[in-house]
XYZ file of C-alpha atoms in Angstrom:
452
model
C 103.068 76.039 97.151
C 101.285 79.325 94.971
C 100.258 81.713 96.634
C 97.565 84.298 95.833
C 99.968 87.038 95.671
C 101.311 84.910 92.688
C 98.114 83.813 91.293
C 97.229 87.840 90.474
C 100.835 88.294 89.562
C 100.610 85.510 86.956
C 97.197 87.147 85.587
C 98.217 90.597 85.733
C 101.191 89.326 83.616
C 99.599 87.657 80.962
C 96.319 90.227 81.254
C 98.944 93.777 80.448
C 102.359 92.433 80.141
C 101.819 89.811 77.241
C 103.188 86.820 79.141
C 102.348 83.895 76.780
C 102.934 80.420 75.471
C 104.598 80.497 73.295
C 104.235 77.091 71.768
C 103.651 73.489 73.024
C 105.879 71.022 70.222
C 104.978 67.626 70.261
C 108.171 65.673 69.179
C 108.129 61.496 67.095
C 110.314 59.751 66.492
C 109.628 58.166 63.125
C 112.368 55.740 62.166
C 110.495 53.109 62.727
C 109.253 54.458 58.890
C 111.709 54.434 56.904
C 110.784 52.198 53.580
C 112.470 51.366 51.144
C 108.686 52.582 48.525
C 108.647 56.181 49.354
C 104.893 55.910 49.471
C 104.970 52.570 51.752
C 106.789 55.661 54.348
C 104.846 58.226 53.548
C 101.994 56.129 54.410
C 103.509 54.978 57.466
C 104.327 58.738 58.547
C 100.872 60.204 57.584
C 99.091 57.775 60.087
C 102.271 57.874 62.942
C 101.805 61.205 62.809
C 98.244 61.984 63.107
C 97.320 59.130 65.820
C 100.152 60.378 68.330
C 99.719 64.040 67.716
C 95.417 63.641 67.554
C 95.070 65.520 70.128
C 97.673 67.689 70.624
C 95.383 70.884 69.684
C 92.442 70.380 71.562
C 94.474 69.520 73.964
C 95.999 72.566 74.380
C 93.020 74.688 73.866
C 91.081 73.093 76.721
C 94.123 74.231 79.301
C 94.126 77.223 77.452
C 90.828 77.274 78.461
C 90.838 75.905 81.731
C 94.097 77.985 82.959
C 93.576 81.010 81.250
C 97.444 81.172 79.949
C 97.572 82.183 76.377
C 99.092 79.079 74.181
C 100.346 80.459 70.892
C 100.666 77.864 69.014
C 101.130 74.245 68.552
C 103.230 72.480 66.883
C 105.282 69.302 65.812
C 108.878 67.753 65.615
C 109.982 64.731 64.298
C 113.144 62.928 63.060
C 115.005 64.085 60.397
C 113.991 63.388 57.674
C 117.522 62.973 55.915
C 117.871 59.723 58.803
C 114.395 58.355 57.658
C 113.901 58.387 54.187
C 117.992 57.175 53.620
C 116.270 53.387 53.164
C 114.224 55.328 50.243
C 114.609 54.391 46.267
C 114.133 57.764 45.266
C 116.154 60.975 44.233
C 113.619 63.519 45.664
C 112.686 63.555 48.991
C 109.380 66.656 48.521
C 106.949 63.353 48.728
C 107.910 63.136 52.515
C 107.984 67.237 52.940
C 104.273 66.898 51.349
C 103.552 63.723 53.981
C 104.792 66.295 56.628
C 101.930 69.557 55.693
C 99.211 67.126 54.711
C 99.753 65.438 58.280
C 100.365 68.013 59.925
C 97.194 69.918 59.045
C 95.384 67.024 59.700
C 96.253 68.100 63.067
C 95.294 71.081 63.066
C 99.155 72.156 64.497
C 100.704 75.621 63.378
C 103.770 74.392 61.935
C 105.777 70.946 61.390
C 109.147 70.508 61.894
C 112.073 68.195 60.549
C 112.846 68.528 57.176
C 116.784 68.280 58.171
C 120.121 67.354 58.113
C 122.781 67.002 60.261
C 125.985 67.476 57.976
C 128.484 68.957 60.781
C 130.821 66.734 59.589
C 129.892 64.851 55.808
C 127.199 64.873 53.873
C 125.463 61.380 53.109
C 123.814 60.868 50.095
C 120.797 60.973 51.817
C 122.289 64.598 53.549
C 122.508 65.723 49.517
C 118.895 64.788 48.229
C 117.125 66.199 51.430
C 119.251 69.912 50.924
C 118.723 69.374 47.039
C 115.096 68.602 47.960
C 114.467 72.498 50.377
C 113.506 74.444 47.759
C 110.803 73.065 46.120
C 109.291 71.013 49.088
C 109.229 74.496 50.837
C 108.086 76.106 48.197
C 104.988 73.629 47.944
C 104.083 73.011 50.891
C 102.811 75.749 53.830
C 103.742 74.496 57.478
C 106.654 72.131 56.977
C 110.069 73.934 58.228
C 113.556 73.049 57.549
C 116.939 73.057 58.961
C 120.199 71.519 58.476
C 123.141 71.237 60.594
C 125.986 72.501 59.622
C 129.137 72.683 62.278
C 129.772 71.447 65.613
C 132.408 72.533 67.867
C 133.453 68.715 68.592
C 133.393 68.218 64.290
C 134.374 72.307 62.823
C 132.358 73.398 60.143
C 131.724 71.461 56.857
C 132.673 73.999 54.146
C 130.696 71.919 51.501
C 127.592 72.023 53.252
C 127.920 76.102 53.822
C 128.267 76.720 50.194
C 125.225 73.901 49.042
C 123.378 76.350 51.755
C 123.641 79.577 50.278
C 122.015 77.881 46.702
C 119.670 76.836 48.738
C 118.606 79.506 50.244
C 118.723 81.476 46.540
C 117.107 79.759 45.118
C 114.328 78.414 47.490
C 113.652 82.931 47.506
C 113.346 82.570 43.919
C 110.901 79.863 44.562
C 108.923 81.874 46.569
C 109.512 85.263 44.617
C 105.759 86.311 45.009
C 105.385 86.144 48.665
C 108.848 88.395 49.377
C 111.061 84.819 49.219
C 109.098 84.032 52.331
C 110.422 80.246 51.831
C 113.209 81.440 53.608
C 111.569 82.147 56.744
C 111.105 78.510 56.856
C 115.000 77.102 56.696
C 117.342 77.845 59.659
C 120.608 76.865 58.956
C 122.394 76.161 62.683
C 126.044 75.539 64.239
C 125.772 72.878 66.708
C 121.517 72.169 66.576
C 119.670 70.966 69.671
C 118.048 67.709 69.860
C 115.392 69.260 71.923
C 114.445 72.794 70.426
C 110.533 73.651 70.289
C 110.874 76.571 68.145
C 110.210 76.869 64.667
C 112.115 77.188 62.006
C 114.566 75.059 64.185
C 112.903 72.468 65.478
C 113.594 68.883 64.957
C 113.319 65.089 67.466
C 116.947 64.681 67.942
C 118.000 61.082 67.380
C 118.498 60.738 71.950
C 115.160 61.402 72.592
C 112.475 59.465 73.760
C 109.601 57.489 70.704
C 107.075 60.933 71.375
C 107.468 64.120 74.222
C 105.969 67.598 75.062
C 108.336 69.973 75.002
C 107.575 73.844 75.754
C 108.549 77.048 74.896
C 107.516 80.127 77.054
C 107.770 83.602 76.248
C 108.050 87.522 78.568
C 109.754 90.321 77.298
C 107.101 92.431 77.868
C 107.080 90.581 81.239
C 110.836 91.365 81.793
C 110.417 95.055 80.241
C 108.130 95.895 83.076
C 109.568 94.652 85.738
C 112.227 96.406 84.609
C 110.708 100.410 84.852
C 110.425 99.543 88.466
C 114.758 99.752 88.867
C 115.044 102.923 86.791
C 118.639 104.351 87.346
C 119.058 101.403 89.659
C 122.720 99.277 88.743
C 123.555 96.179 87.402
C 122.963 94.188 90.650
C 119.533 94.905 91.380
C 118.730 95.058 87.333
C 120.149 91.062 86.730
C 118.083 90.229 90.244
C 115.025 92.272 89.068
C 115.422 89.959 85.394
C 116.555 86.611 87.441
C 113.037 87.121 89.573
C 110.850 87.483 86.661
C 111.942 84.752 84.846
C 111.151 82.276 86.914
C 107.944 83.006 87.156
C 107.687 82.960 83.755
C 109.354 79.513 83.803
C 106.607 77.973 86.594
C 103.931 78.887 83.607
C 105.616 77.002 81.377
C 106.374 74.234 84.280
C 103.141 73.652 84.738
C 101.381 73.675 80.849
C 104.544 71.346 80.384
C 103.617 68.739 83.142
C 99.392 69.078 82.106
C 99.773 69.189 78.233
C 102.146 65.739 79.388
C 99.786 64.223 81.533
C 96.586 64.921 79.517
C 98.360 63.244 76.551
C 99.930 60.470 77.761
C 103.050 61.902 76.601
C 106.413 62.015 78.757
C 107.474 66.192 80.004
C 111.174 67.112 77.840
C 111.460 70.174 78.643
C 111.190 74.191 79.323
C 112.650 75.718 76.991
C 112.346 79.766 78.351
C 113.173 81.919 75.605
C 112.728 85.246 75.157
C 110.889 85.079 72.282
C 109.515 88.415 70.645
C 106.297 89.566 68.555
C 105.863 92.370 66.364
C 103.685 93.130 68.711
C 104.145 97.120 70.677
C 105.474 95.540 74.651
C 106.192 92.263 73.797
C 110.494 93.638 72.059
C 113.257 92.161 73.848
C 114.776 95.247 72.319
C 112.512 97.848 74.078
C 113.810 95.662 77.720
C 117.983 96.612 76.303
C 116.713 99.835 75.546
C 115.015 99.950 79.519
C 118.247 99.144 79.875
C 119.671 102.753 79.343
C 120.297 102.595 76.134
C 118.856 105.537 73.361
C 118.613 102.692 70.988
C 118.682 99.284 70.023
C 122.307 98.351 68.204
C 124.330 101.573 69.828
C 127.871 101.220 71.748
C 126.493 98.955 74.379
C 124.397 96.679 73.033
C 126.110 93.596 73.405
C 127.062 94.095 76.850
C 123.259 94.228 77.875
C 122.187 91.512 75.781
C 124.850 89.389 77.340
C 123.542 90.082 81.070
C 119.700 89.780 79.965
C 120.643 86.268 78.475
C 122.649 85.192 81.437
C 119.757 86.919 84.263
C 117.184 84.742 82.039
C 118.938 81.826 82.058
C 119.811 81.777 86.395
C 116.249 82.992 86.601
C 114.762 80.467 84.410
C 116.807 76.915 85.536
C 115.642 77.198 88.982
C 111.614 77.123 87.622
C 111.730 73.577 86.330
C 113.250 69.867 86.139
C 113.863 70.151 82.910
C 115.259 73.150 81.125
C 116.733 72.707 77.321
C 116.082 73.845 74.335
C 117.963 77.209 73.392
C 117.128 79.042 76.668
C 117.467 82.296 76.226
C 116.788 86.046 74.545
C 115.785 85.813 71.084
C 116.574 88.653 68.489
C 114.777 87.899 65.128
C 114.924 90.995 63.233
C 111.017 90.801 61.403
C 109.293 89.621 65.018
C 110.905 92.077 67.674
C 108.617 95.889 67.082
C 111.859 97.578 68.855
C 114.086 95.289 66.378
C 112.464 96.272 63.153
C 112.313 100.304 64.010
C 116.084 99.949 65.275
C 116.707 98.177 62.127
C 115.551 100.909 59.648
C 116.374 103.618 61.669
C 120.419 102.496 60.872
C 121.137 101.878 64.204
C 120.929 98.014 63.766
C 123.399 97.291 61.202
C 124.022 92.756 60.347
C 127.394 93.502 61.503
C 125.964 94.655 65.458
C 124.064 91.933 65.533
C 126.864 89.126 64.834
C 128.828 90.845 67.692
C 124.981 89.926 69.780
C 124.817 86.689 68.831
C 128.381 86.097 70.270
C 126.218 86.163 73.612
C 122.539 85.145 73.063
C 120.455 82.357 72.275
C 120.645 81.691 68.335
C 121.854 83.984 65.452
C 120.786 85.931 62.380
C 117.521 85.865 62.720
C 114.453 87.139 60.548
C 116.748 88.847 58.835
C 115.809 90.416 55.367
C 119.126 90.956 53.069
C 118.616 92.994 49.243
C 117.942 90.171 46.707
C 120.760 90.055 44.412
C 122.626 88.970 47.037
C 124.921 86.019 45.944
C 124.482 82.793 47.305
C 128.645 83.464 48.137
C 127.883 86.114 50.176
C 125.231 83.998 51.978
C 127.376 81.080 51.939
C 130.446 83.677 53.653
C 127.651 84.734 56.633
C 126.380 81.764 57.351
C 129.796 80.651 57.922
C 130.708 83.369 59.847
C 127.602 82.546 62.389
C 128.601 78.790 62.554
C 132.502 80.010 63.399
C 130.608 81.799 66.331
C 128.526 79.220 67.986
C 132.108 76.266 66.978
C 134.357 78.098 69.362
C 132.217 79.260 72.656
C 130.646 75.642 72.163
C 126.970 77.247 71.650
C 124.332 77.263 69.424
C 124.016 79.810 66.431
C 121.943 79.889 62.938
C 121.437 81.988 59.901
C 117.441 82.910 58.806
C 117.987 85.229 56.318
C 115.540 85.661 53.609
C 117.348 87.367 50.147
C 114.031 89.139 49.383
C 113.627 88.909 45.241
C 113.306 92.055 44.041
C 113.710 94.073 46.469
C 116.911 96.589 47.812
C 118.100 98.988 50.628
C 115.847 100.633 52.161
C 113.033 97.862 51.181
C 110.405 96.735 53.809
C 109.145 92.978 53.277
C 106.068 92.578 54.720
C 105.091 88.360 56.002
C 102.449 89.382 58.186
C 101.492 88.035 61.761
C 104.327 86.239 64.020
C 106.851 86.747 61.641
C 105.982 90.514 61.557
C 107.716 92.230 58.880
C 111.573 93.124 57.722
C 114.170 95.862 56.278
C 115.976 95.216 54.329
C 119.472 95.477 55.373
C 123.128 96.140 53.723
C 125.585 93.554 52.993
C 129.154 94.304 52.285
C 129.920 94.505 48.037
C 133.185 92.477 48.931
C 133.240 88.512 47.302
C 134.282 85.740 48.909
C 133.427 83.059 46.589
C 136.745 82.430 46.451
C 137.002 81.493 50.584
C 133.509 79.737 50.163
C 134.700 77.406 46.726
C 137.621 76.416 49.035
C 135.348 73.882 50.267
C 136.848 70.953 52.744
C 136.176 71.093 56.116
C 136.876 73.678 58.895
C 138.691 71.921 62.115
C 136.819 71.556 65.367
C 138.462 74.121 67.695
C 141.372 73.034 70.930
C 138.934 72.755 73.229
C 136.632 70.052 71.563
C 139.142 67.441 72.688
C 137.903 67.256 76.647
C 137.524 63.643 76.501
């Protein structure tokens, strides 16, 4: 039973501490839209998305108004297009991206995800066509997002796909050079991708999901930061307990919104993703939470330990607050989207190597990081391979979303605006990994994948 104190606490979190529901995402199955004729298939995709998601935005806005809970984004995720388009007689999947873009704009959502392929054990002809289409598709559309899963704990890492994705990221950056390589902000390379992620750019509607579903992502770094200010200098046991209680309250808000959206849209409730997703706004930073624990600056020694405890406490608190917790659920560290991370990276305290270490214990991976525009494709592939290895060995989701900013060098800043913020260009190692990447083949799954 919700009492008056809980109501007042929630109002204060929203009003003063940047608590929001970051996204309501409707997942839509598109397998029924497969057809040998591309035009027929794209028409079916447009019709199905606009039919199912017709009232998604208006419903989110109504809930926002009635409950006083900010809902920042309304989004759509769809079945990986490499599966839907496999029946089509075409060499390019760009028309599918255009159809997704038009449908998403017709519904009024912020982004649509699912221009995706799952290639952790190998690539089909359709997967190769989709990956080849990514640069043009994301350069010629506005709100389509793409993801490619190149590894998993059960399958290992497809190094042929890893090599291909390094070249794809470079191509996409060049095609969107006039926007600072912005197209790369809409592309994520995963290991152990999940099927119910509501956050962009990596969201897609997994084949194990229902016909359509509502997934909600909540956020509240500012709330956690504020709560920790009341326990300055106290032991980590107290810090962990404080984060758990705060995460519980944050997740209850997401559960309420998810159930209400599900009821009004007559769509099954999927999951609440309780990730702490920061924004560039002051007071809404994961880095500042870590610094509140006693670090002079995010990135110094001790940062990984602080982040590990934060991530674990968030999960423990949130899982008790919702009947279905899923997605990524933990703490995000997207450099350009976190005011504290931006400051730490600009000062030199937060390096690419330190970020990689932090990804061993947090929700996703190397996220929204700008690197020099002349970074070789093989270096990007090697970065992807490193991150995929962390995910594979540790049975967790990891990802890479880097932007090789055309014409930019270390020390420059790339401006994306809005929730994507700005990113200081960070150095990469100058030594080549070309011979390593060129080997191709598949890195075998670890021994602990054999659990049957």
